[in-house]
Coordinates of C-alpha atoms in Angstrom, one line a residue:
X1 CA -145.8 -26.8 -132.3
X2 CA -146.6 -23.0 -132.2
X3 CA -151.0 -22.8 -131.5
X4 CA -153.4 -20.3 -131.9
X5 CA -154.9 -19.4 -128.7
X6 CA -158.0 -17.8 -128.1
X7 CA -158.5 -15.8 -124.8
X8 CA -162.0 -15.3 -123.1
X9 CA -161.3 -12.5 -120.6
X10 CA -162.4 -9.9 -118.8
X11 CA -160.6 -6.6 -121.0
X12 CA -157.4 -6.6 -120.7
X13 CA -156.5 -3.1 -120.0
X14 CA -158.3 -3.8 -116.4
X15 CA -155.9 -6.2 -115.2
X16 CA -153.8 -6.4 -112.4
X17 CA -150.6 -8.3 -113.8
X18 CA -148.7 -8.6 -110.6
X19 CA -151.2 -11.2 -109.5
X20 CA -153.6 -12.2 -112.8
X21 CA -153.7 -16.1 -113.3
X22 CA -154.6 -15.4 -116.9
X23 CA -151.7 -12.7 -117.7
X24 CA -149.9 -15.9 -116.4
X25 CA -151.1 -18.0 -118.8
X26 CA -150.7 -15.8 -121.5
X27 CA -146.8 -15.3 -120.8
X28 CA -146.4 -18.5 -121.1
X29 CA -148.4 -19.5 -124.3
X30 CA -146.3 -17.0 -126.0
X31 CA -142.8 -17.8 -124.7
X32 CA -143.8 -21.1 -126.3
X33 CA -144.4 -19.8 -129.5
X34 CA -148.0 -19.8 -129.7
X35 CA -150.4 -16.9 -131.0
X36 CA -153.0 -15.4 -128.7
X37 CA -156.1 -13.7 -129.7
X38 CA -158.0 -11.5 -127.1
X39 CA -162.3 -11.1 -127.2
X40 CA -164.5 -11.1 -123.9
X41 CA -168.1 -13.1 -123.6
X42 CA -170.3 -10.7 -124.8
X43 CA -168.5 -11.2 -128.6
X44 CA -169.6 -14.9 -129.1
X45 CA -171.7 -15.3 -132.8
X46 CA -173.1 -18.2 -134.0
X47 CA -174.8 -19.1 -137.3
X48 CA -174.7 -22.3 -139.4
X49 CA -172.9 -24.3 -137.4
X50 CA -170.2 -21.6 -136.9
X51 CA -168.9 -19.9 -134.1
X52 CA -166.7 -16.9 -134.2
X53 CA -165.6 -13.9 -132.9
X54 CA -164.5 -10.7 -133.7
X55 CA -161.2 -11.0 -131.8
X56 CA -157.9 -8.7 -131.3
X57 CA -154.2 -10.1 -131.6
X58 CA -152.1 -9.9 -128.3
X59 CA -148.9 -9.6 -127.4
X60 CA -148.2 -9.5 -123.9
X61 CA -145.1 -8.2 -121.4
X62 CA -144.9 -8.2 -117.8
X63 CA -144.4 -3.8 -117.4
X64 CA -146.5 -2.7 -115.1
X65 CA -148.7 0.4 -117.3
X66 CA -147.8 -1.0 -120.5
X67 CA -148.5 -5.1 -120.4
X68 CA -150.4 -5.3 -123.7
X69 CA -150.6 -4.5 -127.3
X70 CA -153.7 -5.5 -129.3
X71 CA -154.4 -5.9 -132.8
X72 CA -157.0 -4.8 -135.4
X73 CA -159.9 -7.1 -134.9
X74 CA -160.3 -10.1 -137.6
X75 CA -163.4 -13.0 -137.6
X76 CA -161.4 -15.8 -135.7
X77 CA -163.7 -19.1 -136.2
X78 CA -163.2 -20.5 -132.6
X79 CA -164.1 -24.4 -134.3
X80 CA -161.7 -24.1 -137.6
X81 CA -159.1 -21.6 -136.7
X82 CA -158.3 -21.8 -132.6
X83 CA -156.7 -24.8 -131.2
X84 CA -157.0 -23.5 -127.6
X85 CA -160.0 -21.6 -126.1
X86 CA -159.0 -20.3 -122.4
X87 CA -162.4 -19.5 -121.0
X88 CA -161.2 -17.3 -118.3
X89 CA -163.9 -14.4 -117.5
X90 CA -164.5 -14.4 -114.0
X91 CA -168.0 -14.7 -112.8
X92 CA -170.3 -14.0 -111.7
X93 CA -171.7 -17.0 -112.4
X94 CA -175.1 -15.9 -114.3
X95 CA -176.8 -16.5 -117.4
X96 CA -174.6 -14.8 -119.9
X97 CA -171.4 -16.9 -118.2
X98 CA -174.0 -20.4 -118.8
X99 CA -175.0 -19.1 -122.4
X100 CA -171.1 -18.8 -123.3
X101 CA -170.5 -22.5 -122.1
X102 CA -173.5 -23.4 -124.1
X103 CA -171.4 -22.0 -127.5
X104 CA -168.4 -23.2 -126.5
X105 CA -169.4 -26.7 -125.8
X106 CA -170.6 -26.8 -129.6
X107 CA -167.0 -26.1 -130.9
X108 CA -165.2 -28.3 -128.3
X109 CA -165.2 -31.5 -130.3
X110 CA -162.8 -29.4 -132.8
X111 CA -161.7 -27.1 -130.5
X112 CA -159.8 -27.9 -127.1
X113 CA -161.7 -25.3 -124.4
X114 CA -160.1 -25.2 -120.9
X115 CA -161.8 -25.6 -118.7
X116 CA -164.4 -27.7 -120.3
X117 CA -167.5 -25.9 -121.0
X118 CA -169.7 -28.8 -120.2
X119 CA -168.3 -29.2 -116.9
X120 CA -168.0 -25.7 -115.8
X121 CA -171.8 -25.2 -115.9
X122 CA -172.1 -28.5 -114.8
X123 CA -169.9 -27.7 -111.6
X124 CA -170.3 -24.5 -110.4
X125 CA -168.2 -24.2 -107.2
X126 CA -170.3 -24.0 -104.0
X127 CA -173.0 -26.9 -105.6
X128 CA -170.4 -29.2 -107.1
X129 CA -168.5 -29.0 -103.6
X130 CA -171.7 -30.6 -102.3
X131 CA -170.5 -34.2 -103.6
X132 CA -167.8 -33.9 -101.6
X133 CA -170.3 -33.6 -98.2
X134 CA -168.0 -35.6 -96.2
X135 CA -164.9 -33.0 -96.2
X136 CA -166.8 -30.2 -95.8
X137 CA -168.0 -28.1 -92.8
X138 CA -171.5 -28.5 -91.9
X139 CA -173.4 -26.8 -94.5
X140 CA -177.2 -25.8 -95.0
X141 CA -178.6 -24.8 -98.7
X142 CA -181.4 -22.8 -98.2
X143 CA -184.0 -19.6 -98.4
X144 CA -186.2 -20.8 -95.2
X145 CA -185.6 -18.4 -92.1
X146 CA -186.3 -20.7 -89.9
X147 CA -184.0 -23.3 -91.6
X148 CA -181.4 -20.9 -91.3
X149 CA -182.1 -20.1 -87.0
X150 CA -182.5 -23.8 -86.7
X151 CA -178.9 -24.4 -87.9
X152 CA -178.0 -21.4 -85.8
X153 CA -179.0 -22.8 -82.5
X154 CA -177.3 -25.9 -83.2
X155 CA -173.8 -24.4 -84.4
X156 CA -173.7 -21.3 -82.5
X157 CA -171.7 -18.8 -85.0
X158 CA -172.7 -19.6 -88.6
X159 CA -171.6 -17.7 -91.9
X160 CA -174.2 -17.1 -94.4
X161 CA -173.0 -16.5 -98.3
X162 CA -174.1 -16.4 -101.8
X163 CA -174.9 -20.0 -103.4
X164 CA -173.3 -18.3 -106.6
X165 CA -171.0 -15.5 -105.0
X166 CA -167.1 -14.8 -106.0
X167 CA -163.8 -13.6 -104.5
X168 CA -165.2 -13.0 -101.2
X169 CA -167.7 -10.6 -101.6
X170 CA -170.9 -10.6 -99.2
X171 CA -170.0 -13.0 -96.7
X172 CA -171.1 -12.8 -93.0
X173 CA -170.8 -14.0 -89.9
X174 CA -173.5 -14.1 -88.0
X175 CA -172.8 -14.6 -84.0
X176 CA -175.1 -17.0 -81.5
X177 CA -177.8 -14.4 -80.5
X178 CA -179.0 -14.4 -84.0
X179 CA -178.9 -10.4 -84.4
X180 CA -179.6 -9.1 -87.7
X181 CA -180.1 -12.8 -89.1
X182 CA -183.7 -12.0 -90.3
X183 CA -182.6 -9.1 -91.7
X184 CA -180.0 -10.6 -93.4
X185 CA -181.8 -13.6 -95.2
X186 CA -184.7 -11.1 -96.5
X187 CA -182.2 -9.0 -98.5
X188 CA -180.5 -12.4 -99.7
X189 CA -183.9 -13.6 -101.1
X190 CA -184.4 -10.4 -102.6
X191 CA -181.4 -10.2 -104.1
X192 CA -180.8 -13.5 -105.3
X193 CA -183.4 -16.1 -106.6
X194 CA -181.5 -19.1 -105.6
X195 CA -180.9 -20.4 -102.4
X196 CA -178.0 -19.2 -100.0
X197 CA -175.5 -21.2 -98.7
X198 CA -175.3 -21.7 -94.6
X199 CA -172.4 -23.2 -92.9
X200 CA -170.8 -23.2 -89.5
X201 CA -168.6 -20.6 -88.7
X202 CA -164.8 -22.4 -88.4
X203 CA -162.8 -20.2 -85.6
X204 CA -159.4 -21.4 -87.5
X205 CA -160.5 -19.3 -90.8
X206 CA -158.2 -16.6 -88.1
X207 CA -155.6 -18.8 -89.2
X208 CA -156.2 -18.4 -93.0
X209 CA -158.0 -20.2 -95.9
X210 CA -155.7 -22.4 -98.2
X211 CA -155.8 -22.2 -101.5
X212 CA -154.8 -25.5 -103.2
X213 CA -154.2 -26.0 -107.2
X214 CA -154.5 -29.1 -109.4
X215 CA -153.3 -29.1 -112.7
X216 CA -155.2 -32.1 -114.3
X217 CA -155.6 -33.2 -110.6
X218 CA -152.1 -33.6 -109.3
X219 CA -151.5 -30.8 -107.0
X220 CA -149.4 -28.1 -108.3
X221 CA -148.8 -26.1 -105.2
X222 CA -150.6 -24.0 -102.6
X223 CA -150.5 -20.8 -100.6
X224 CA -152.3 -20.0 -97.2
X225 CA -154.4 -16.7 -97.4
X226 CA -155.0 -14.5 -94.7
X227 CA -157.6 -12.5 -93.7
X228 CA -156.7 -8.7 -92.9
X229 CA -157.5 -6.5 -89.7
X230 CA -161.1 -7.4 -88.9
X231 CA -162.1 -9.5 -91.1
X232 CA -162.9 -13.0 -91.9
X233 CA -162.8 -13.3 -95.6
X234 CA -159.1 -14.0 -96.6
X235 CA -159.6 -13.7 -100.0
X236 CA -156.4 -12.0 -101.8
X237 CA -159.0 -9.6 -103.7
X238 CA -160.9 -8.4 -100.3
X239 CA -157.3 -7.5 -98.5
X240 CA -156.1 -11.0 -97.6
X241 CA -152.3 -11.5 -97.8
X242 CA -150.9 -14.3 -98.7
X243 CA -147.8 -17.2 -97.0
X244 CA -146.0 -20.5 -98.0
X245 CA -147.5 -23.3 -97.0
X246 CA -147.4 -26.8 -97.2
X247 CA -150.2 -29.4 -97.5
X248 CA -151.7 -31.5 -94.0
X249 CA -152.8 -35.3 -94.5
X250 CA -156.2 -34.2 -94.9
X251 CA -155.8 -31.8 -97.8
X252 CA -153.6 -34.4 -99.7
X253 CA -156.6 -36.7 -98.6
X254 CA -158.9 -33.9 -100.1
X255 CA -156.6 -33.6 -103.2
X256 CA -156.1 -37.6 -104.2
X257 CA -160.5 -37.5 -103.7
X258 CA -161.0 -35.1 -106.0
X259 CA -158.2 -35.7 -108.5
X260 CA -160.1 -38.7 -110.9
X261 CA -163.2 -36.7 -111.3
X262 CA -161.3 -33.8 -112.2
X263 CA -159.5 -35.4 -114.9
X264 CA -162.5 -37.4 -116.4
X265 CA -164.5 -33.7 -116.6
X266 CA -161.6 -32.0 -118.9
X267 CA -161.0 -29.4 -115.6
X268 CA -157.5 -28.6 -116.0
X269 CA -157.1 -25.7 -113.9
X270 CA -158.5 -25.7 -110.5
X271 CA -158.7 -24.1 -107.0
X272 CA -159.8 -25.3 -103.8
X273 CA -160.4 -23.8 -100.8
X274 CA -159.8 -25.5 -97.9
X275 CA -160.2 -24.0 -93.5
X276 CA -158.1 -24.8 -90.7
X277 CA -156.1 -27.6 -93.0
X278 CA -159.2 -30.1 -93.3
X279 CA -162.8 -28.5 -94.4
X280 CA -163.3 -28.3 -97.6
X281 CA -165.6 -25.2 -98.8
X282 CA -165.6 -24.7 -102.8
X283 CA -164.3 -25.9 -105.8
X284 CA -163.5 -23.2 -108.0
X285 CA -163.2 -24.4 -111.8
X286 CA -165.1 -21.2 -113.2
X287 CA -161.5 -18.7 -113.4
X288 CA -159.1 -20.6 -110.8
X289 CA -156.5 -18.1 -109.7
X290 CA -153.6 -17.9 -107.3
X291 CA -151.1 -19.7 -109.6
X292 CA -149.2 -16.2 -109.5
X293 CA -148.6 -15.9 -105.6
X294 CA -147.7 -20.3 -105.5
X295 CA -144.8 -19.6 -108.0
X296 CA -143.5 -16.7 -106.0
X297 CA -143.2 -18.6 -102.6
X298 CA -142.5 -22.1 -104.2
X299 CA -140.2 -21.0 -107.3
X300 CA -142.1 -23.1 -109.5
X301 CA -143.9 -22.6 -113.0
X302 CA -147.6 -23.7 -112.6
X303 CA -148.6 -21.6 -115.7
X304 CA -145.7 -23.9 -117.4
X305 CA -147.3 -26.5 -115.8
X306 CA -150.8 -26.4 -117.1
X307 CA -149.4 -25.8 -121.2
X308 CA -148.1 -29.2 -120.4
X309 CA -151.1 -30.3 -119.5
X310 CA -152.9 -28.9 -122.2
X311 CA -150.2 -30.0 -124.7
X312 CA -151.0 -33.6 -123.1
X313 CA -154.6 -33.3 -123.7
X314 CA -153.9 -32.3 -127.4
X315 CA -151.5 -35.4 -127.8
X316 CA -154.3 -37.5 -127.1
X317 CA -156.8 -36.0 -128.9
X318 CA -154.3 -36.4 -132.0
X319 CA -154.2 -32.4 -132.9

C-alpha cells in the first residue's frame, strides 16, 4: 500500500548521494510506491493539538548534480496526513534536535516516527552505550582534570572526546606524558557544558573501527572503516575509507545483547561502532548511516530491508 512519507532532513540540495543513508531510504520508499514530502527541524508548528509543517513534495534519482526535484510547499499535518515520519537530521545532538523529539513524540500514537522520538532523546549514543559497560573499553565521564590525569596514569594513552560529539569531529589522543591534557580539558569545559567522555586509547583502532547495522535488531550487515594517513578517527566523513568485513564472536555477542532493547524502544535503524572486533564505543540511533557502503561490498538492500521493517511495524500497529 502506497504511504505518505514525511522526511526530516538536513536540505537536500547538500547532500552527498553517493554515500547518504537517507537518499537511500528515499529511493526505496518511492520505488515502492510511496509519496515523500521533504521539511527540515526548524519547520515543526504546533497548536491545538496539531502538528504540521510546511513541507515540499520530492521526487528523487540517483544523478549526481540533479538527484532532486521539490514541490510547492503545502501544510502536511504530520498526525492526520503522514503515515511515516523519517526523523533523519544529523546532529548535533542539542536542544533544537531534543525540542523536535519532544513534537514528534506527541503525533507518534497516530503517526509511525522512525526512529522513535521517545527513545532517541532517551538514548543518545555515547550515554546510552554506558548500559552496555561490560563491552566497552574502559571509559571515564567527566569535567575533573585530575579525574582525567588519574585515568591517564593508569591507561597510559587515553582519547578524550565530546559526550555529545558526531562523525568524528574533535577527537584526540592524548599520549602517556600527559602533554597538552590540561590544555585540552579547559577548552572542552568551555566549550561544552556537559561532561566529556575519557577512554583508553585501543592501538587496534590502526586496524579500523567497524560499523555494524541492525535493522529492528537483527544485523543487516557491516563494513570495517579505516582511518587515513595520520589519523586515528576512521570515520568515512573525516577521510576514513571503507572494506568488507565480516562479524567476530564478540560483535555477534555485541549484536544478540543489544538486539531485544532495540526492538522494545521502536529503534529501527541503527549503528554501532565497535574497535579491534570486540569494544564497544557508541550506539548511534540519532541518523545511523553506512547502509550505502554495506550494500556495495555485500550486494544486499538494507534500505529494502528497513521498509520491511517498517511495513512490519505498521502491520502490527493495524495501519
Amino acid at each position: 500500500m502506497p504511504l505518505t512519507v514525511a522526511v526530516q532532513m538536513d536540505p537536500i540540495a547538500g547532500i552527498n548521494i553517493a554515500g547518504d543513508s537517507t537518499f537511500a531510504l528515499m529511493l526505496a520508499a518511492q520505488a515502492r510506491g510511496h509519496r515523500l514530502f521533504h521539511y527540515t527541524a526548524d519547520q515543526l508548528n504546533w497548536s491545538d493539538g496539531q502538528l504540521w509543517v510546511h513541507a515540499r513534495p520530492v521526487e528523487v534519482r540517483a544523478v549526481a548534480g540533479d538527484h532532486f526535484t521539490l514541490g510547492d510547499p503545502v501544510r502536511l499535518d504530520l498526525g492526520d496526513e503522514a503515515d511515516v515520519v523519517l526523523m533523519r537530521q544529523d546532529p548535533p545532538f542539542d536542544l533544537g534536535y531534543i525540542t523536535a523529539t519532544h513534537l514528534l513524540e506527541r503525533i507518534s500514537d497516530r503517526t509511525l516516527v522512525v526512529n522513535d522520538p521517545r527513545e532517541v532523546r532517551n538514548a543518545p549514543e555515547k550515554v546510552w552505550v554506558l548500559d552496555y559497560a561490560r563491552f566497552m573499553p574502559p571509559t571515564l565521564v567527566t569535567r575533573d582534570l585530575a579525574e582525567a590525569r588519574a585515568f591517564l596514569d593508569q591507561h597510559g594513552a587515553i582519547v578524550v572526546k565530546p559526550l555529545h560529539g558526531n562523525g568524528g569531529k574533535a577527537i584526540f589522543k592524548v599520549d602517556a606524558g600527559g602533554q597538552n591534557l590540561s590544555a585540552l580539558i579547559e577548552v572542552f569545559n568551555m566549550t561544552w557544558r556537559e561532561p566529556h567522555m575519557v577512554q583508553a586509547f585501543l592501538p587496534g583502532v590502526a586496524k579500523g573501527d567497524k560499523r555494524i547495522v541492525l535493522v529492528d535488531g537483527e544485523v543487516a550487515g557491516a563494513i570495517n572503516r579505516l582511518p587515513g594517513e595520520g589519523e586515528i578517527r576512521s570515520n568515512l566523513a573525516v577521510g576514513g575509507s571503507a572494506e568488507a568485513t565480516e562479524l567476530t564472536p564478540r560483535e555477534r555477542e555485541i549484536s544478540a545483547a543489544l538486539a531485544p532493547e532495540l526492538r522494545r524502544r521502536g529503534l529501527i535503524f541503527v549503528g554501532i561502532d565497535v574497535i579491534g572486533g570486540e569494544w564497544l564505543t557508541e550506539i548511534n540511533v540519532t541518523s545511523p548511516t553506512g547502509i550505502v557502503a554495506i550494500d556495495r561490498f555485500n550486494g544486499t538492500d538494507t534500505a529494502a530491508r528497513i521498509w520491511d521493517a517498517i511495513d512490519a511495524r505498521l502491520a502490527a500497529r493495524g495501519a
